[in-house]
CSV table of C-alpha atoms and ligand atoms in Angstrom, one decimal:
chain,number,residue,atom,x,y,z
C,4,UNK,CA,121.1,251.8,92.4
C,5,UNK,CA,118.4,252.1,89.8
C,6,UNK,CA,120.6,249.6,87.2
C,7,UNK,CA,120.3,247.1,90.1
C,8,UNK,CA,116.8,247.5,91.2
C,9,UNK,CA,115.7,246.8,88.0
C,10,UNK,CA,118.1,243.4,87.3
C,11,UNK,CA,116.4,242.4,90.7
C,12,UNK,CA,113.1,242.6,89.1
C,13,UNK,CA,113.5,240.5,85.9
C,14,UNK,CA,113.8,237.2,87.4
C,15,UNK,CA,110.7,238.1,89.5
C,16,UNK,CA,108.7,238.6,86.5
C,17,UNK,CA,109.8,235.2,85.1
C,18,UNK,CA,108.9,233.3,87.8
C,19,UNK,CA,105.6,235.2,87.9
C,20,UNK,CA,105.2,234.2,84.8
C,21,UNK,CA,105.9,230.7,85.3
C,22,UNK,CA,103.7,230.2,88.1
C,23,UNK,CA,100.4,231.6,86.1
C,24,UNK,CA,101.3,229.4,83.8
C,25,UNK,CA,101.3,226.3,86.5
C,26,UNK,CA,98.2,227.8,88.1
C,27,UNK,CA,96.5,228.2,84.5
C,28,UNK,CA,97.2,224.5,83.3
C,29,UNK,CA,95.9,222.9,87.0
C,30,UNK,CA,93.2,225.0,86.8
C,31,UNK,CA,92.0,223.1,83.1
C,32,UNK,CA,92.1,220.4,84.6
C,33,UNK,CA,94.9,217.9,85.2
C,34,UNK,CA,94.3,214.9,82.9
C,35,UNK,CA,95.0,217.9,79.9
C,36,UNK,CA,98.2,219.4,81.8
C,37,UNK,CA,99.3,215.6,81.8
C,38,UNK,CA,99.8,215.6,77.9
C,39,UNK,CA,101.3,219.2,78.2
C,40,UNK,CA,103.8,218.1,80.6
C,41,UNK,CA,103.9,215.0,78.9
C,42,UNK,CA,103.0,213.0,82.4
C,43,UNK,CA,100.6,211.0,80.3
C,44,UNK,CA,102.9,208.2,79.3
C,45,UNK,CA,102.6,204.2,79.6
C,46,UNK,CA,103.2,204.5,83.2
C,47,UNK,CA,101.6,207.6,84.3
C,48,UNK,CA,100.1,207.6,87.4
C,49,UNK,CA,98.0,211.1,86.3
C,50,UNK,CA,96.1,209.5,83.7
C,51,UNK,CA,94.3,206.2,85.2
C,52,UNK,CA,92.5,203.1,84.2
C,53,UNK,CA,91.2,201.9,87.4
C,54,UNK,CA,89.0,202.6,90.6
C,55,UNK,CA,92.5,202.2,92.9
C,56,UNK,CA,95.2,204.1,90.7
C,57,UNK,CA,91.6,206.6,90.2
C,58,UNK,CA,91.8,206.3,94.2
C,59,UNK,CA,95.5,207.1,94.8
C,60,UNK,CA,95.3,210.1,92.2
C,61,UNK,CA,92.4,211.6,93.9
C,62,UNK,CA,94.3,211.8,97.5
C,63,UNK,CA,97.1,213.4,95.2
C,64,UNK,CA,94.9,215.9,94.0
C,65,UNK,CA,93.4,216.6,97.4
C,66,UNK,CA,97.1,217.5,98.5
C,67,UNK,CA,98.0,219.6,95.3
C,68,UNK,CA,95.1,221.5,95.9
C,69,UNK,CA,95.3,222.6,99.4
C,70,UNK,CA,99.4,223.2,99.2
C,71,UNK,CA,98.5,224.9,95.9
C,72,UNK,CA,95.9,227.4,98.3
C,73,UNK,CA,98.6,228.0,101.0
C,74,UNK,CA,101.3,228.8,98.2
C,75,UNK,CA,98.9,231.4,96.8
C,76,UNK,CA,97.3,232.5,100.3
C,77,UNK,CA,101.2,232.9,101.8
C,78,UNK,CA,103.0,233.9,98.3
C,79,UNK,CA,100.1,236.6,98.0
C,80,UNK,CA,100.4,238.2,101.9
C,81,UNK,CA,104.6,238.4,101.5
C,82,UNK,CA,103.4,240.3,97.9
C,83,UNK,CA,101.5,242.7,99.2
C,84,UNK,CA,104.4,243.3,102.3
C,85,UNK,CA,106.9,243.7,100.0
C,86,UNK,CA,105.3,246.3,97.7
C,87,UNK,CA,103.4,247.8,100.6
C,88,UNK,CA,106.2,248.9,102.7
C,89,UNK,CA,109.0,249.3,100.2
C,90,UNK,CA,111.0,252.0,100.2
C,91,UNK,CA,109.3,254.8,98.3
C,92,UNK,CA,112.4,257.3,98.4
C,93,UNK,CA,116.0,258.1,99.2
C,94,UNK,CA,114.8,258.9,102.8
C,95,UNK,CA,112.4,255.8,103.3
C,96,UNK,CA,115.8,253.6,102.9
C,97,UNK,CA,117.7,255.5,105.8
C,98,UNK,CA,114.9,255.9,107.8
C,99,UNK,CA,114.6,253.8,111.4
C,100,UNK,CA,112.5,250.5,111.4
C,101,UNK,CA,109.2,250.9,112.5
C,102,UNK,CA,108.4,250.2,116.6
C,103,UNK,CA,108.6,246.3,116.9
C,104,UNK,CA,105.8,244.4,118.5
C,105,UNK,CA,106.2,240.4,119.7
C,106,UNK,CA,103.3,238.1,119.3
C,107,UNK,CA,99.9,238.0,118.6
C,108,UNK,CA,97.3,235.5,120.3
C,109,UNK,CA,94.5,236.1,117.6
C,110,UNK,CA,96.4,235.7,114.8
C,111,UNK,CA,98.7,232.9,116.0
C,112,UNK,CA,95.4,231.1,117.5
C,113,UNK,CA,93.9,231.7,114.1
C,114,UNK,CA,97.2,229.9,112.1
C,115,UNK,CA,96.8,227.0,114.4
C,116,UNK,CA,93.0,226.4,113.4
C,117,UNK,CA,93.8,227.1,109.9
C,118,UNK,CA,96.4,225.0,109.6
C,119,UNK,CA,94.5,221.8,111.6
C,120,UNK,CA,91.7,222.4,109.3
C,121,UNK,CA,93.8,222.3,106.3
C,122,UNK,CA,95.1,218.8,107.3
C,123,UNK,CA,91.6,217.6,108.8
C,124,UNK,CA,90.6,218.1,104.4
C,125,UNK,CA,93.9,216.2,103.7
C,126,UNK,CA,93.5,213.6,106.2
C,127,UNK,CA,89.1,213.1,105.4
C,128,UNK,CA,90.0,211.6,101.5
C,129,UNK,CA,93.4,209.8,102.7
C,130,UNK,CA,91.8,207.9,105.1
C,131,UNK,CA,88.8,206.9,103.2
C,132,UNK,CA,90.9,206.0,99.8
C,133,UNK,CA,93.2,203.9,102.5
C,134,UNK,CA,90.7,202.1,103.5
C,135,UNK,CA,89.6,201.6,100.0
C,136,UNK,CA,92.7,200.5,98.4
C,137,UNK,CA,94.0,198.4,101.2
C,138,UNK,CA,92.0,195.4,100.2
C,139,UNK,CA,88.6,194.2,97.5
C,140,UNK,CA,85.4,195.9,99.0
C,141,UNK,CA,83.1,193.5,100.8
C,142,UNK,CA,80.7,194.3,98.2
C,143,UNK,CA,82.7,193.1,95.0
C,144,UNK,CA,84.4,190.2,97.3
C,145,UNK,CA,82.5,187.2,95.7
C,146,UNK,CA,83.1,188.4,92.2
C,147,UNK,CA,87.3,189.1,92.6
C,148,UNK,CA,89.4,186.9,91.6
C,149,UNK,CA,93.1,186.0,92.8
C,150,UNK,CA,96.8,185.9,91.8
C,151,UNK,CA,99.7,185.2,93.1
C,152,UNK,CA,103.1,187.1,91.8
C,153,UNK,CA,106.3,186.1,92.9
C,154,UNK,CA,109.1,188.4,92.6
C,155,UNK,CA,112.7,187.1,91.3
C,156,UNK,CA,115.7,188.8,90.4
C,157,UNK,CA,115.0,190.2,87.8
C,158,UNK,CA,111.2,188.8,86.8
C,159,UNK,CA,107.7,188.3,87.8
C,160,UNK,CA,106.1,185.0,88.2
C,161,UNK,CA,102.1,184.8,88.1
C,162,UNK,CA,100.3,181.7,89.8
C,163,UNK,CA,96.6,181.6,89.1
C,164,UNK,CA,95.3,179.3,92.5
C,165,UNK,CA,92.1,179.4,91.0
C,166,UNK,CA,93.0,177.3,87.8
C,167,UNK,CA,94.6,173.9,88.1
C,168,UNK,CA,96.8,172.8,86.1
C,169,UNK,CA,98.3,168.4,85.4
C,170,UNK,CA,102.3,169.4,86.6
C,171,UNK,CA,105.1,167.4,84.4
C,172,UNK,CA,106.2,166.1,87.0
C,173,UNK,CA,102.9,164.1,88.5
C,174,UNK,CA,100.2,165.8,90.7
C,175,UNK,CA,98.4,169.1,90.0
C,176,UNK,CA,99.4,172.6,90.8
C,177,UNK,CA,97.9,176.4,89.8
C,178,UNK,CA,98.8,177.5,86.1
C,179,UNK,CA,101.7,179.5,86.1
C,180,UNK,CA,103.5,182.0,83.9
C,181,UNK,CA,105.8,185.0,83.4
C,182,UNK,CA,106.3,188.6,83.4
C,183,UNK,CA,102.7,188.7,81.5
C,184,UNK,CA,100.1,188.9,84.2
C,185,UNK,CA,96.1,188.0,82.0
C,186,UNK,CA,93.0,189.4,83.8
C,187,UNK,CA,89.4,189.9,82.8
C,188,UNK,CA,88.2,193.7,82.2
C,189,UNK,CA,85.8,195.0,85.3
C,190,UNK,CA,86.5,192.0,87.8
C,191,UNK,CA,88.4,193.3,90.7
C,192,UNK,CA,91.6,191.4,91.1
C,193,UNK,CA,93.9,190.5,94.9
C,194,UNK,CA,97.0,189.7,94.1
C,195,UNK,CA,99.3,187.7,97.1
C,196,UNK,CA,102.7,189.7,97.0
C,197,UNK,CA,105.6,187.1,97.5
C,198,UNK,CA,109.2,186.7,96.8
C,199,UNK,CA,111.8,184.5,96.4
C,200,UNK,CA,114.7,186.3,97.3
C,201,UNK,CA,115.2,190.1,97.8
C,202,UNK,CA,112.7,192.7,98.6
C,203,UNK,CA,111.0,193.7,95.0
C,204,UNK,CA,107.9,196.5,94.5
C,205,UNK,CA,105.2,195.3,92.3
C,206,UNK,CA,103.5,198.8,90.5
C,207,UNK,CA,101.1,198.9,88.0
C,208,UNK,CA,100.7,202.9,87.5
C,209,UNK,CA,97.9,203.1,85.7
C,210,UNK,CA,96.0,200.3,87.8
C,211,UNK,CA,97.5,200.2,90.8
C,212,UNK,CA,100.4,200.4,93.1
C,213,UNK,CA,102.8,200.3,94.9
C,214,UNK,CA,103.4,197.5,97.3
C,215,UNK,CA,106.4,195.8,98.3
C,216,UNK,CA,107.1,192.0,98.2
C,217,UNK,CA,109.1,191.5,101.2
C,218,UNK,CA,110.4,188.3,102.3
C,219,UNK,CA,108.1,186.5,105.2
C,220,UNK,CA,105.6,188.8,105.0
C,221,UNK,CA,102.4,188.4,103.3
C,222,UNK,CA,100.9,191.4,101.4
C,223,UNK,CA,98.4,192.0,98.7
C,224,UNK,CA,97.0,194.5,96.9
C,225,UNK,CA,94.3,194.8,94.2
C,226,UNK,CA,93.2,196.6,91.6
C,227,UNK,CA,90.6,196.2,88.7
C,228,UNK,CA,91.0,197.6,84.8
C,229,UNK,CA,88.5,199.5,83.6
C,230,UNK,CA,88.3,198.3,80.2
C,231,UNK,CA,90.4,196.3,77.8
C,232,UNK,CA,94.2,197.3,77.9
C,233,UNK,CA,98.3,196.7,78.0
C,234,UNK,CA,99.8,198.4,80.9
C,235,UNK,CA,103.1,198.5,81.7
C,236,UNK,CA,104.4,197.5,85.0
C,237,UNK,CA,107.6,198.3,86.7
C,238,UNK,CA,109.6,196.7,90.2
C,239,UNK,CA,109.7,199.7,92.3
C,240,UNK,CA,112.4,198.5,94.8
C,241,UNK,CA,115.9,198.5,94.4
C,242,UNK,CA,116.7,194.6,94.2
C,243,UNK,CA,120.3,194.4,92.8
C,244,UNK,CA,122.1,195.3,89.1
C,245,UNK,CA,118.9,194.6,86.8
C,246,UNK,CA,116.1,195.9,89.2
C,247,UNK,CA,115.8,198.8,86.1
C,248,UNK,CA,115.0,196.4,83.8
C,249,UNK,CA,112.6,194.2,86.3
C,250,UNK,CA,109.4,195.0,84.7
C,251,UNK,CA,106.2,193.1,83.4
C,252,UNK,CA,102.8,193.5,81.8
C,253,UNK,CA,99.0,193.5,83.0
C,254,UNK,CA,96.7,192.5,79.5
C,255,UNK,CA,93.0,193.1,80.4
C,256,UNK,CA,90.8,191.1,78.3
C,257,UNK,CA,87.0,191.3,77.6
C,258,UNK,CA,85.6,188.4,79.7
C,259,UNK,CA,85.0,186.0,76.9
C,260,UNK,CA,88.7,186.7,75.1
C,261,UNK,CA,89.9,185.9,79.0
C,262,UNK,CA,88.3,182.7,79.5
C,263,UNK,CA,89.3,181.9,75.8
C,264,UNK,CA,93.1,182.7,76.9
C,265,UNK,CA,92.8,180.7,80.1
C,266,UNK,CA,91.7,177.5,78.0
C,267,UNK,CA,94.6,177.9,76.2
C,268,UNK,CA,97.2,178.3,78.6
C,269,UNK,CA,95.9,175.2,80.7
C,270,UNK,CA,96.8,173.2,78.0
C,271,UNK,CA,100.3,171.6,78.1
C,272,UNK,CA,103.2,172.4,75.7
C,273,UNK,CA,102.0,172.5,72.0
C,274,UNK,CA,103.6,170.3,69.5
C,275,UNK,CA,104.2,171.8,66.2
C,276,UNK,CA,103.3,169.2,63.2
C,277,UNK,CA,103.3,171.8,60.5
C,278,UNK,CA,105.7,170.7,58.3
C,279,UNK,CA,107.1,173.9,55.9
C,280,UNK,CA,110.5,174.7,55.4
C,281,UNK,CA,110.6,178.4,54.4
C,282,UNK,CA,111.5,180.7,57.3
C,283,UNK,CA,112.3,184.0,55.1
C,284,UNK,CA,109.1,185.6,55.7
C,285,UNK,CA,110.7,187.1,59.3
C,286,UNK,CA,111.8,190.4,59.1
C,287,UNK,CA,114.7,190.5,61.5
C,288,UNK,CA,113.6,193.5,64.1
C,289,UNK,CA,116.3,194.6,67.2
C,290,UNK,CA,113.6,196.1,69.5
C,291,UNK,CA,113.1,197.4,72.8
C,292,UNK,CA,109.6,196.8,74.2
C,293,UNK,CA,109.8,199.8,76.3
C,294,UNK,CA,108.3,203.1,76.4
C,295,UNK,CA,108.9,205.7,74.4
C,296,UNK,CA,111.4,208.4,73.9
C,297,UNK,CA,114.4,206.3,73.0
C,298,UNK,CA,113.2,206.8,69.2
C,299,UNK,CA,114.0,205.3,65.8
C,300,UNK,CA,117.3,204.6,65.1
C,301,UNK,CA,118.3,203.4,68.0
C,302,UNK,CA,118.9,200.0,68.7
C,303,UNK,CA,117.2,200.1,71.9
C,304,UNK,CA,114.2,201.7,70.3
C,305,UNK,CA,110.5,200.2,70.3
C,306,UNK,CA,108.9,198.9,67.2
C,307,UNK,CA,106.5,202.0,65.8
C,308,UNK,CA,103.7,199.2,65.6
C,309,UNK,CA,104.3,197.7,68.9
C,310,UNK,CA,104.6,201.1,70.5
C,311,UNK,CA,101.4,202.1,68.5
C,312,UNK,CA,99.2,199.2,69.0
C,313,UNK,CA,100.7,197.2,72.1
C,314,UNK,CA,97.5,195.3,72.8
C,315,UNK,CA,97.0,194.5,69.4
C,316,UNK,CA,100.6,193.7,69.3
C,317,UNK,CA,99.8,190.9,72.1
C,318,UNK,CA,96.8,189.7,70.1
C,319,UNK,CA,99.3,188.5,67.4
C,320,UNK,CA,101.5,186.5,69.3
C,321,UNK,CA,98.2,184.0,70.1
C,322,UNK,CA,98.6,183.2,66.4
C,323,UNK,CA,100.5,180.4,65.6
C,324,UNK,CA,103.7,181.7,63.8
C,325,UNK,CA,103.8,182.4,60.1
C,326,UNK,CA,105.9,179.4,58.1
C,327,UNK,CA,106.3,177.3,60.7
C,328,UNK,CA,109.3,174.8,60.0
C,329,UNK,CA,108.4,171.3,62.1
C,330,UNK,CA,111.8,170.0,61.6
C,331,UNK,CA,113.9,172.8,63.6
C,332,UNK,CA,111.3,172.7,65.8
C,333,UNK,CA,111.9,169.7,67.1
C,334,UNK,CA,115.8,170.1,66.4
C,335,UNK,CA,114.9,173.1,68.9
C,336,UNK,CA,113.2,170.7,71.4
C,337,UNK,CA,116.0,168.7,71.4
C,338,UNK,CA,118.4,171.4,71.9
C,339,UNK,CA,116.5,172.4,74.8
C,340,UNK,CA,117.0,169.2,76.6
C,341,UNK,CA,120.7,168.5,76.0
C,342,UNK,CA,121.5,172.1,76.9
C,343,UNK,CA,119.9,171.8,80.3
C,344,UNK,CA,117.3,174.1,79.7
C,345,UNK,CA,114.9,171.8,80.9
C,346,UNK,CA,116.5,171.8,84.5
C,347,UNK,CA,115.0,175.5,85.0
C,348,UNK,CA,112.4,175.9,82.9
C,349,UNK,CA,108.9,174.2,82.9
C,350,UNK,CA,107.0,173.3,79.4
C,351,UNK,CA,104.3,171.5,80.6
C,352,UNK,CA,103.9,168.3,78.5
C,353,UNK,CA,107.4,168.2,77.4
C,354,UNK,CA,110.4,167.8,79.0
C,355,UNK,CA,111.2,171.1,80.5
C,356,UNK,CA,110.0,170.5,84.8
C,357,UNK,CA,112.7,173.3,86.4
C,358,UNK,CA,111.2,175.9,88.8
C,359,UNK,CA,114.0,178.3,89.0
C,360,UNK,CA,113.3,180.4,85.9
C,361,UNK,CA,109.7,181.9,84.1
C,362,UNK,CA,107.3,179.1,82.8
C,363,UNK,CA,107.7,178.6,79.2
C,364,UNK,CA,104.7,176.2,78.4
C,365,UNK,CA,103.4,179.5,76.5
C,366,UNK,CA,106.0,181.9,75.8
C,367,UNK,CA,105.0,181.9,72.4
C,368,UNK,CA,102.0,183.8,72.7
C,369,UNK,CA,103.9,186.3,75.5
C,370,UNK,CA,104.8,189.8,73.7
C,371,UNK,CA,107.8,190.3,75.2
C,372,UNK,CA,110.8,188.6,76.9
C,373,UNK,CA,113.7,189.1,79.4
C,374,UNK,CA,110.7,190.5,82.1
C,375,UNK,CA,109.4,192.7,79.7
C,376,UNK,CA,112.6,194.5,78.0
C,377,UNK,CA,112.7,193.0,74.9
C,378,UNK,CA,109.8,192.6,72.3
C,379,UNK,CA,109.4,188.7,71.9
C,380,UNK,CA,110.7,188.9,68.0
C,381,UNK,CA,112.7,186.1,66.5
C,382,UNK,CA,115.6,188.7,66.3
C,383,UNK,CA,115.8,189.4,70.1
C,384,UNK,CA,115.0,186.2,71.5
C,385,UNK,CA,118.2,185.1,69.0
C,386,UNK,CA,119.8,187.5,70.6
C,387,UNK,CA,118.8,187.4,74.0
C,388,UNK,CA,119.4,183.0,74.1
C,389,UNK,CA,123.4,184.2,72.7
C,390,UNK,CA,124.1,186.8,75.3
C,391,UNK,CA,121.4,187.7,78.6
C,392,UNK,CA,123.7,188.8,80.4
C,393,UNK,CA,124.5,191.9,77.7
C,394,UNK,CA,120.5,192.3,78.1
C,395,UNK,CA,119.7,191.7,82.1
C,396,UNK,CA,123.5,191.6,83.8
C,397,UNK,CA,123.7,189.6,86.7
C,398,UNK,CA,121.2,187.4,85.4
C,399,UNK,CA,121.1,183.4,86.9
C,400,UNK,CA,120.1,182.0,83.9
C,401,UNK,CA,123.8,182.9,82.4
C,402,UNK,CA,125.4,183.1,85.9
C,403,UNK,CA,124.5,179.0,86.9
C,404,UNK,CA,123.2,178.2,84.0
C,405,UNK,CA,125.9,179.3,80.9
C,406,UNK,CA,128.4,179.5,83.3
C,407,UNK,CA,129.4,178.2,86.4
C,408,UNK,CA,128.8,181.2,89.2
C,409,UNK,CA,132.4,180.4,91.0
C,410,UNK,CA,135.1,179.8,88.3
C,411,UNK,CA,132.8,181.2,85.7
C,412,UNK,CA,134.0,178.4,82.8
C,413,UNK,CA,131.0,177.8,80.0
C,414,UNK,CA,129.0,175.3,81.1
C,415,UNK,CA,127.6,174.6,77.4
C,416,UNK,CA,128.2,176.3,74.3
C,417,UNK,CA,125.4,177.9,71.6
C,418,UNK,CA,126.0,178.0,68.1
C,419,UNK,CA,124.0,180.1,65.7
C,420,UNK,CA,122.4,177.5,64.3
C,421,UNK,CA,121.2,176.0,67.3
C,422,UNK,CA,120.3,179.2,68.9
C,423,UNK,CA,117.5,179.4,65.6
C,424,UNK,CA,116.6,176.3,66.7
C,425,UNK,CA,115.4,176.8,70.3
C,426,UNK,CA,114.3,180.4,69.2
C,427,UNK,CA,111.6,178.4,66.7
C,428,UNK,CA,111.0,175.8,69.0
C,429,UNK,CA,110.1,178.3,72.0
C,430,UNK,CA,107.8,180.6,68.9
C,431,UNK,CA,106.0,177.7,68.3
C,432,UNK,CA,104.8,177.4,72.5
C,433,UNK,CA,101.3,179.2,71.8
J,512,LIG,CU1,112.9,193.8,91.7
J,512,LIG,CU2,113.7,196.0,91.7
């Protein structure tokens, strides 16, 4: 009997245990239980950079809180039953129940009002940050700027309605690009949440989120950085195979670097001239731009630097590309043509006019590639141009565009050598 009682006791004490210890790191404050728990990664929603994701993780505290008081309120009542009327002895375990009694008005009046108030707190904060969250305060309305993202399977297309853009194909039409969505720092952003096919989730967790993109139907949301930054963001909405792999970027830029970056991308296509021949100064990298955890070694692991220092990371790829080689550059533009690239991909001022895959008028200067899986290196984009469907399966630029999507025969073949090609020609697109 003793043995037993004793056994029952152990696991008691551990979870004692473990609860202080939940209690203790809440009660320091959450932003420093984030790092202990390691909750304070690229996309944690505990540690924010903006007054909507600040929003959302207030109401979350609000509810932690309040169910943290009824867990100790309740937990400490059936605590003080159980030791209170334990049996003391022998006899105590033998001995009749005490005389049973069946409800009490004051007590169960007293739960009820308890319980109302306890939601009344919940519901004060909730409704309030709903309100707040839902759309750009009146205030900050003539200051915000808009966006439109457009959810594919399996990438994220920006339009920027604001900035007009000469189209390849005649006409004007807003600047466009991919997977990389470009905001100033401090200016509150609504972005339109659209898609071309499937529902998608557009989540930004330390900025904002989430909202779905649902076909027909026309939300928004917005959110505004705080200060200067790369966050990662992430489809939240199970769209098909590669929805796990559906992600994209926010880079928030100090007003003047913005309006320097929006300059540049209105341009059309730039046409390299540099005419060098040496291309051994590229370190071959095999990188995943994702977040950490997969660590070196593996081949799906992110670069240290680019995990270190993604915003600075970003920075680089403005910069026209070291050694530069004009000649497979424009083998590459070629390439690009004849291999019906052009048919789905727009290059502004070139020959690319397809809408069916990301803008490329720029995708030199984006960080990554593949909607924000691979790090936008000469290596993966190699690798990526040989074989996306190892990379994002299911994807329609090799399911239409490699091969045909019914008897699945090649529709063109890739070389190496031509696959270096239309990596340099797409680097040099800055
Ligand atoms: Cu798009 Cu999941």
């Amino acid at each position: 009997m003793t043995r037993s009682r004793s056994a029952l006791r152990r696991p008691g004490r551990a979870l004692a245990l473990a609860l202080g210890g939940l209690s203790l790191a809440f009660l320091s404050g959450c932003q420093k239980a984030a790092n202990v728990f390691h909750l304070s990664g690229p996309q944690s929603t505990i540690v924010t950079e903006g007054p909507v994701a600040k929003a959302q993780y207030d109401v979350f505290m609000v509810t932690v809180w309040v169910t943290t008081f009824i867990f100790i309120v309740v937990g400490a009542v059936l605590a003080y039953a159980q030791i209170k009327f334990r049996a003391k002895s022998e006899a105590d375990e033998h001995a009749e129940p005490p005389e049973q009694s069946h409800g009490n008005p004051l007590i169960e009046i007293g739960l009820i009002v308890a319980s109302v108030a306890l939601l009344v707190v919940i519901a004060i904060p909730t409704l309030k940050n709903i309100w707040y969250t839902h759309d750009v305060p009146e205030a900050e309305r003539a200051n915000a700027m808009e966006v439109t993202a457009v959810g594919y399977q399996w990438w994220f297309k920006f339009e920027y309605p604001g900035e007009i853009v000469k189209q390849p194909t005649g006409g004007e039409a807003p600047l466009v690009t991919a997977n990389e969505l470009v905001v100033p720092v401090g200016v509150p952003v609504r972005v339109n949440l659209r898609t071309i096919d499937v529902i998608h989730s557009f989540w930004i967790p330390k900025l904002a989120g989430k909202v779905d993109m649902i076909p027909n139907r026309a939300n928004f949301l917005w959110f505004k950085a705080d200060k200067p930054g790369y966050y990662y963001g992430q489809c939240a909405e199970y769209c098909g195979e590669s929805h796990a792999i559906m992600r994209f970027r926010v880079i928030a830029l100090s007003p003047s670097d913005y309006v320097k970056w929006l300059d540049n991308q209105k341009q059309p296509a730039r046409t390299a001239t540099a005419a060098t021949v040496r291309r051994d100064a590229e370190q071959p990298r095999v990188q995943f731009a994702s977040l950490e955890g997969t660590g070196p070694g593996s081949t799906l692991a992110a670069s240290p630097s680019f995990d270190a220092d993604p915003l600075g990371a970003w920075r680089q790829k403005q910069q026209v590309e070291p050694n530069e080689n004009a000649a497979l550059i424009a083998d590459g533009r070629r390439l690009f043509k004849e291999k019906t690239c052009i048919s789905c991909h727009t290059v502004r001022g070139h020959e690319g006019i397809g809408i069916t895959g990301p803008d490329l008028t720029k995708v030199g200067s984006r960080s990554t590639i593949a909607a924000g899986v691979l790090e936008n290196s000469s290596q993966r984009m190699h690798q990526w141009i040989k074989d996306p469907n190892y990379f994002k399966p299911g994807n329609k630029m090799y399911h239409g565009g490699y091969v045909d999507a019914q008897t699945k025969k090649p529709l063109f073949t890739l070389n190496d050598a031509e696959i270096d090609a239309l990596v340099a020609y797409l680097h040099s697109l800055k």
